[in-house]
Amino acid sequence: MSHNFILALSSGIGRVVSTFVQAGRESVKLMLSTVLPFMVFVSAIVGIIMGSGLGQRIADGLAALAGNPWGLLALGMVSAIPVLSPILGPGAVIPQTIGVLVGTLIAGGKIPPHLALPALFAIHQPVGADFIPVGLSLTEAEPETAEVGVPAVLYAKFLVAPVEVGAALAVSFFIYQ
């Protein structure tokens, strides 16, 4: 074997290993600086809501909506309203909190288990609304594209929300029967 070949091979392996190590460093740094603090924030919000009794009042109100198909359709439509969606959606904090409450109601028997899937679709309508502008900026979209794209996605989500919840309702009847 040639000395140059061994040198080129070891240099190539060194670059690959160095790239993976740097990617690992950046991943850990990103987790520590963004994801973990967000998880602590969501846990604190859920703890405050559940500990203060506010969670029980919200759960009582949600039981009426999440306990029947028409209420789930209404919940999906309300959470997908284009003006509310960007307020409810960032980081999915509100849907996560409502998900904990609905899950507690399902576990407690106040909501039938076959409505779990439609409830998930109903409460997670606004999720991702905050990422529309981020996605457009990452793709370096023109400002005019963002001006048209963001409302277009929000209105499309509003129009598709009842279809998604309806499809989940149709599927859910086959899951638990």
PDB file of C-alpha atoms in Angstrom:
ATOM      1  CA  MET A   1       0.000   0.000   0.000  1.00  0.00           C
ATOM      2  CA  SER A   2       1.095   3.440  -0.783  1.00  0.00           C
ATOM      3  CA  HIS A   3       1.981   5.848   1.987  1.00  0.00           C
ATOM      4  CA  ASN A   4      -0.228   8.515   0.325  1.00  0.00           C
ATOM      5  CA  PHE A   5      -3.228   6.175   0.300  1.00  0.00           C
ATOM      6  CA  ILE A   6      -2.952   5.435   4.019  1.00  0.00           C
ATOM      7  CA  LEU A   7      -2.503   9.136   4.758  1.00  0.00           C
ATOM      8  CA  ALA A   8      -5.572  10.066   2.636  1.00  0.00           C
ATOM      9  CA  LEU A   9      -7.672   7.298   4.225  1.00  0.00           C
ATOM     10  CA  SER A  10      -6.777   8.259   7.797  1.00  0.00           C
ATOM     11  CA  SER A  11      -7.313  11.933   7.003  1.00  0.00           C
ATOM     12  CA  GLY A  12     -10.759  11.147   5.563  1.00  0.00           C
ATOM     13  CA  ILE A  13     -11.706   9.058   8.600  1.00  0.00           C
ATOM     14  CA  GLY A  14     -10.510  11.872  10.855  1.00  0.00           C
ATOM     15  CA  ARG A  15     -12.738  14.393   9.040  1.00  0.00           C
ATOM     16  CA  VAL A  16     -15.770  12.112   9.297  1.00  0.00           C
ATOM     17  CA  VAL A  17     -15.223  11.468  13.008  1.00  0.00           C
ATOM     18  CA  SER A  18     -14.623  15.163  13.626  1.00  0.00           C
ATOM     19  CA  THR A  19     -17.862  16.041  11.820  1.00  0.00           C
ATOM     20  CA  PHE A  20     -19.851  13.544  13.913  1.00  0.00           C
ATOM     21  CA  VAL A  21     -18.289  14.749  17.156  1.00  0.00           C
ATOM     22  CA  GLN A  22     -19.080  18.377  16.291  1.00  0.00           C
ATOM     23  CA  ALA A  23     -22.651  17.419  15.354  1.00  0.00           C
ATOM     24  CA  GLY A  24     -22.983  15.669  18.713  1.00  0.00           C
ATOM     25  CA  ARG A  25     -21.699  18.749  20.548  1.00  0.00           C
ATOM     26  CA  GLU A  26     -24.146  20.999  18.729  1.00  0.00           C
ATOM     27  CA  SER A  27     -27.039  18.603  19.372  1.00  0.00           C
ATOM     28  CA  VAL A  28     -26.344  18.444  23.093  1.00  0.00           C
ATOM     29  CA  LYS A  29     -25.916  22.226  23.236  1.00  0.00           C
ATOM     30  CA  LEU A  30     -29.221  22.719  21.403  1.00  0.00           C
ATOM     31  CA  MET A  31     -31.012  20.314  23.755  1.00  0.00           C
ATOM     32  CA  LEU A  32     -29.635  22.043  26.836  1.00  0.00           C
ATOM     33  CA  SER A  33     -30.367  25.548  25.615  1.00  0.00           C
ATOM     34  CA  THR A  34     -33.796  25.108  24.010  1.00  0.00           C
ATOM     35  CA  VAL A  35     -35.584  21.792  24.423  1.00  0.00           C
ATOM     36  CA  LEU A  36     -35.016  21.116  28.119  1.00  0.00           C
ATOM     37  CA  PRO A  37     -36.019  24.625  29.267  1.00  0.00           C
ATOM     38  CA  PHE A  38     -39.167  24.335  27.154  1.00  0.00           C
ATOM     39  CA  MET A  39     -39.986  20.971  28.735  1.00  0.00           C
ATOM     40  CA  VAL A  40     -39.547  22.520  32.183  1.00  0.00           C
ATOM     41  CA  PHE A  41     -41.820  25.402  31.155  1.00  0.00           C
ATOM     42  CA  VAL A  42     -44.576  23.065  29.927  1.00  0.00           C
ATOM     43  CA  SER A  43     -44.275  20.941  33.066  1.00  0.00           C
ATOM     44  CA  ALA A  44     -44.560  24.055  35.225  1.00  0.00           C
ATOM     45  CA  ILE A  45     -47.627  25.288  33.320  1.00  0.00           C
ATOM     46  CA  VAL A  46     -49.344  21.895  33.615  1.00  0.00           C
ATOM     47  CA  GLY A  47     -48.424  21.732  37.320  1.00  0.00           C
ATOM     48  CA  ILE A  48     -49.793  25.205  38.016  1.00  0.00           C
ATOM     49  CA  ILE A  49     -53.003  24.516  36.107  1.00  0.00           C
ATOM     50  CA  MET A  50     -53.550  21.162  37.772  1.00  0.00           C
ATOM     51  CA  GLY A  51     -52.497  22.330  41.252  1.00  0.00           C
ATOM     52  CA  SER A  52     -54.518  25.541  41.270  1.00  0.00           C
ATOM     53  CA  GLY A  53     -57.826  23.865  40.478  1.00  0.00           C
ATOM     54  CA  LEU A  54     -58.050  25.699  37.175  1.00  0.00           C
ATOM     55  CA  GLY A  55     -57.434  22.389  35.458  1.00  0.00           C
ATOM     56  CA  GLN A  56     -60.568  20.882  36.983  1.00  0.00           C
ATOM     57  CA  ARG A  57     -62.696  23.815  35.826  1.00  0.00           C
ATOM     58  CA  ILE A  58     -61.239  23.573  32.307  1.00  0.00           C
ATOM     59  CA  ALA A  59     -61.718  19.798  32.357  1.00  0.00           C
ATOM     60  CA  ASP A  60     -65.372  20.174  33.355  1.00  0.00           C
ATOM     61  CA  GLY A  61     -65.901  22.528  30.420  1.00  0.00           C
ATOM     62  CA  LEU A  62     -64.005  20.244  28.058  1.00  0.00           C
ATOM     63  CA  ALA A  63     -65.930  17.173  29.192  1.00  0.00           C
ATOM     64  CA  ALA A  64     -69.053  18.623  27.621  1.00  0.00           C
ATOM     65  CA  LEU A  65     -67.266  19.251  24.325  1.00  0.00           C
ATOM     66  CA  ALA A  66     -64.956  16.244  24.198  1.00  0.00           C
ATOM     67  CA  GLY A  67     -67.652  13.817  25.295  1.00  0.00           C
ATOM     68  CA  ASN A  68     -69.596  13.897  22.038  1.00  0.00           C
ATOM     69  CA  PRO A  69     -68.798  14.022  18.308  1.00  0.00           C
ATOM     70  CA  TRP A  70     -70.439  17.418  17.691  1.00  0.00           C
ATOM     71  CA  GLY A  71     -68.534  18.958  20.582  1.00  0.00           C
ATOM     72  CA  LEU A  72     -65.263  17.587  19.184  1.00  0.00           C
ATOM     73  CA  LEU A  73     -66.039  19.095  15.788  1.00  0.00           C
ATOM     74  CA  ALA A  74     -66.772  22.428  17.487  1.00  0.00           C
ATOM     75  CA  LEU A  75     -63.567  22.200  19.556  1.00  0.00           C
ATOM     76  CA  GLY A  76     -61.546  21.466  16.416  1.00  0.00           C
ATOM     77  CA  MET A  77     -63.119  24.398  14.576  1.00  0.00           C
ATOM     78  CA  VAL A  78     -62.609  26.855  17.438  1.00  0.00           C
ATOM     79  CA  SER A  79     -58.978  25.882  17.967  1.00  0.00           C
ATOM     80  CA  ALA A  80     -58.315  26.247  14.224  1.00  0.00           C
ATOM     81  CA  ILE A  81     -59.759  29.763  13.898  1.00  0.00           C
ATOM     82  CA  PRO A  82     -57.041  31.625  11.965  1.00  0.00           C
ATOM     83  CA  VAL A  83     -56.777  34.395  14.580  1.00  0.00           C
ATOM     84  CA  LEU A  84     -56.650  32.005  17.553  1.00  0.00           C
ATOM     85  CA  SER A  85     -54.433  29.338  16.037  1.00  0.00           C
ATOM     86  CA  PRO A  86     -51.161  31.329  16.219  1.00  0.00           C
ATOM     87  CA  ILE A  87     -51.993  32.289  19.807  1.00  0.00           C
ATOM     88  CA  LEU A  88     -52.842  28.736  20.927  1.00  0.00           C
ATOM     89  CA  GLY A  89     -50.236  26.941  18.839  1.00  0.00           C
ATOM     90  CA  PRO A  90     -46.766  28.184  19.781  1.00  0.00           C
ATOM     91  CA  GLY A  91     -44.828  25.323  21.203  1.00  0.00           C
ATOM     92  CA  ALA A  92     -48.079  23.367  21.528  1.00  0.00           C
ATOM     93  CA  VAL A  93     -48.279  24.408  25.196  1.00  0.00           C
ATOM     94  CA  ILE A  94     -52.052  24.886  25.211  1.00  0.00           C
ATOM     95  CA  PRO A  95     -52.794  21.675  23.262  1.00  0.00           C
ATOM     96  CA  GLN A  96     -50.409  19.728  25.527  1.00  0.00           C
ATOM     97  CA  THR A  97     -52.119  21.082  28.601  1.00  0.00           C
ATOM     98  CA  ILE A  98     -55.587  20.358  27.210  1.00  0.00           C
ATOM     99  CA  GLY A  99     -54.334  16.913  26.172  1.00  0.00           C
ATOM    100  CA  VAL A 100     -53.372  16.142  29.774  1.00  0.00           C
ATOM    101  CA  LEU A 101     -56.810  17.268  30.931  1.00  0.00           C
ATOM    102  CA  VAL A 102     -58.670  15.279  28.256  1.00  0.00           C
ATOM    103  CA  GLY A 103     -56.491  12.246  28.964  1.00  0.00           C
ATOM    104  CA  THR A 104     -57.406  12.507  32.634  1.00  0.00           C
ATOM    105  CA  LEU A 105     -61.094  12.669  31.702  1.00  0.00           C
ATOM    106  CA  ILE A 106     -60.756   9.603  29.478  1.00  0.00           C
ATOM    107  CA  ALA A 107     -58.910   7.710  32.224  1.00  0.00           C
ATOM    108  CA  GLY A 108     -61.588   8.746  34.736  1.00  0.00           C
ATOM    109  CA  GLY A 109     -64.376   7.451  32.514  1.00  0.00           C
ATOM    110  CA  LYS A 110     -65.994  10.841  31.852  1.00  0.00           C
ATOM    111  CA  ILE A 111     -65.173  10.591  28.134  1.00  0.00           C
ATOM    112  CA  PRO A 112     -65.531   7.293  26.249  1.00  0.00           C
ATOM    113  CA  PRO A 113     -62.189   5.844  25.101  1.00  0.00           C
ATOM    114  CA  HIS A 114     -63.286   5.658  21.475  1.00  0.00           C
ATOM    115  CA  LEU A 115     -63.297   9.472  21.400  1.00  0.00           C
ATOM    116  CA  ALA A 116     -59.582   9.691  22.296  1.00  0.00           C
ATOM    117  CA  LEU A 117     -58.382   9.849  18.691  1.00  0.00           C
ATOM    118  CA  PRO A 118     -60.906  12.491  17.598  1.00  0.00           C
ATOM    119  CA  ALA A 119     -60.133  14.490  20.757  1.00  0.00           C
ATOM    120  CA  LEU A 120     -56.452  14.414  19.834  1.00  0.00           C
ATOM    121  CA  PHE A 121     -57.227  15.734  16.351  1.00  0.00           C
ATOM    122  CA  ALA A 122     -59.575  18.389  17.772  1.00  0.00           C
ATOM    123  CA  ILE A 123     -57.177  19.848  20.337  1.00  0.00           C
ATOM    124  CA  HIS A 124     -54.072  19.746  18.150  1.00  0.00           C
ATOM    125  CA  GLN A 125     -55.451  21.854  15.293  1.00  0.00           C
ATOM    126  CA  PRO A 126     -53.341  24.933  16.155  1.00  0.00           C
ATOM    127  CA  VAL A 127     -50.106  22.983  16.584  1.00  0.00           C
ATOM    128  CA  GLY A 128     -47.542  24.108  14.068  1.00  0.00           C
ATOM    129  CA  ALA A 129     -49.161  27.481  13.427  1.00  0.00           C
ATOM    130  CA  ASP A 130     -46.119  29.179  14.902  1.00  0.00           C
ATOM    131  CA  PHE A 131     -43.805  27.297  12.549  1.00  0.00           C
ATOM    132  CA  ILE A 132     -45.357  28.615   9.344  1.00  0.00           C
ATOM    133  CA  PRO A 133     -43.412  31.901   9.420  1.00  0.00           C
ATOM    134  CA  VAL A 134     -40.302  30.051  10.605  1.00  0.00           C
ATOM    135  CA  GLY A 135     -40.531  27.593   7.714  1.00  0.00           C
ATOM    136  CA  LEU A 136     -41.027  30.392   5.225  1.00  0.00           C
ATOM    137  CA  SER A 137     -38.039  32.275   6.601  1.00  0.00           C
ATOM    138  CA  LEU A 138     -35.853  29.153   6.564  1.00  0.00           C
ATOM    139  CA  THR A 139     -36.653  28.683   2.911  1.00  0.00           C
ATOM    140  CA  GLU A 140     -35.766  32.341   2.409  1.00  0.00           C
ATOM    141  CA  ALA A 141     -39.229  33.125   1.077  1.00  0.00           C
ATOM    142  CA  GLU A 142     -39.898  36.626  -0.164  1.00  0.00           C
ATOM    143  CA  PRO A 143     -41.891  38.880   2.219  1.00  0.00           C
ATOM    144  CA  GLU A 144     -44.788  38.815  -0.237  1.00  0.00           C
ATOM    145  CA  THR A 145     -44.823  35.023  -0.075  1.00  0.00           C
ATOM    146  CA  ALA A 146     -45.024  35.134   3.719  1.00  0.00           C
ATOM    147  CA  GLU A 147     -47.813  37.711   3.553  1.00  0.00           C
ATOM    148  CA  VAL A 148     -49.854  35.349   1.388  1.00  0.00           C
ATOM    149  CA  GLY A 149     -48.551  32.011   2.690  1.00  0.00           C
ATOM    150  CA  VAL A 150     -49.237  32.417   6.399  1.00  0.00           C
ATOM    151  CA  PRO A 151     -52.934  33.344   6.036  1.00  0.00           C
ATOM    152  CA  ALA A 152     -53.354  30.697   3.333  1.00  0.00           C
ATOM    153  CA  VAL A 153     -52.078  27.934   5.618  1.00  0.00           C
ATOM    154  CA  LEU A 154     -54.137  29.187   8.560  1.00  0.00           C
ATOM    155  CA  TYR A 155     -57.344  29.328   6.509  1.00  0.00           C
ATOM    156  CA  ALA A 156     -56.606  25.935   4.964  1.00  0.00           C
ATOM    157  CA  LYS A 157     -56.144  24.484   8.460  1.00  0.00           C
ATOM    158  CA  PHE A 158     -59.482  26.008   9.469  1.00  0.00           C
ATOM    159  CA  LEU A 159     -61.232  24.433   6.487  1.00  0.00           C
ATOM    160  CA  VAL A 160     -59.576  21.040   6.934  1.00  0.00           C
ATOM    161  CA  ALA A 161     -60.108  20.845  10.731  1.00  0.00           C
ATOM    162  CA  PRO A 162     -63.636  19.405  10.581  1.00  0.00           C
ATOM    163  CA  VAL A 163     -62.562  16.911   7.912  1.00  0.00           C
ATOM    164  CA  GLU A 164     -59.678  15.704  10.092  1.00  0.00           C
ATOM    165  CA  VAL A 165     -61.850  15.407  13.198  1.00  0.00           C
ATOM    166  CA  GLY A 166     -64.597  13.716  11.157  1.00  0.00           C
ATOM    167  CA  ALA A 167     -62.132  11.203   9.723  1.00  0.00           C
ATOM    168  CA  ALA A 168     -60.789  10.499  13.219  1.00  0.00           C
ATOM    169  CA  LEU A 169     -64.371   9.978  14.429  1.00  0.00           C
ATOM    170  CA  ALA A 170     -65.046   7.525  11.601  1.00  0.00           C
ATOM    171  CA  VAL A 171     -61.865   5.576  12.332  1.00  0.00           C
ATOM    172  CA  SER A 172     -62.424   5.634  16.103  1.00  0.00           C
ATOM    173  CA  PHE A 173     -65.662   3.678  15.846  1.00  0.00           C
ATOM    174  CA  PHE A 174     -63.697   0.733  14.445  1.00  0.00           C
ATOM    175  CA  ILE A 175     -60.925   0.931  17.045  1.00  0.00           C
ATOM    176  CA  TYR A 176     -62.910   0.187  20.202  1.00  0.00           C
ATOM    177  CA  GLN A 177     -65.867  -1.802  18.848  1.00  0.00           C
TER     178      GLN A 177
END
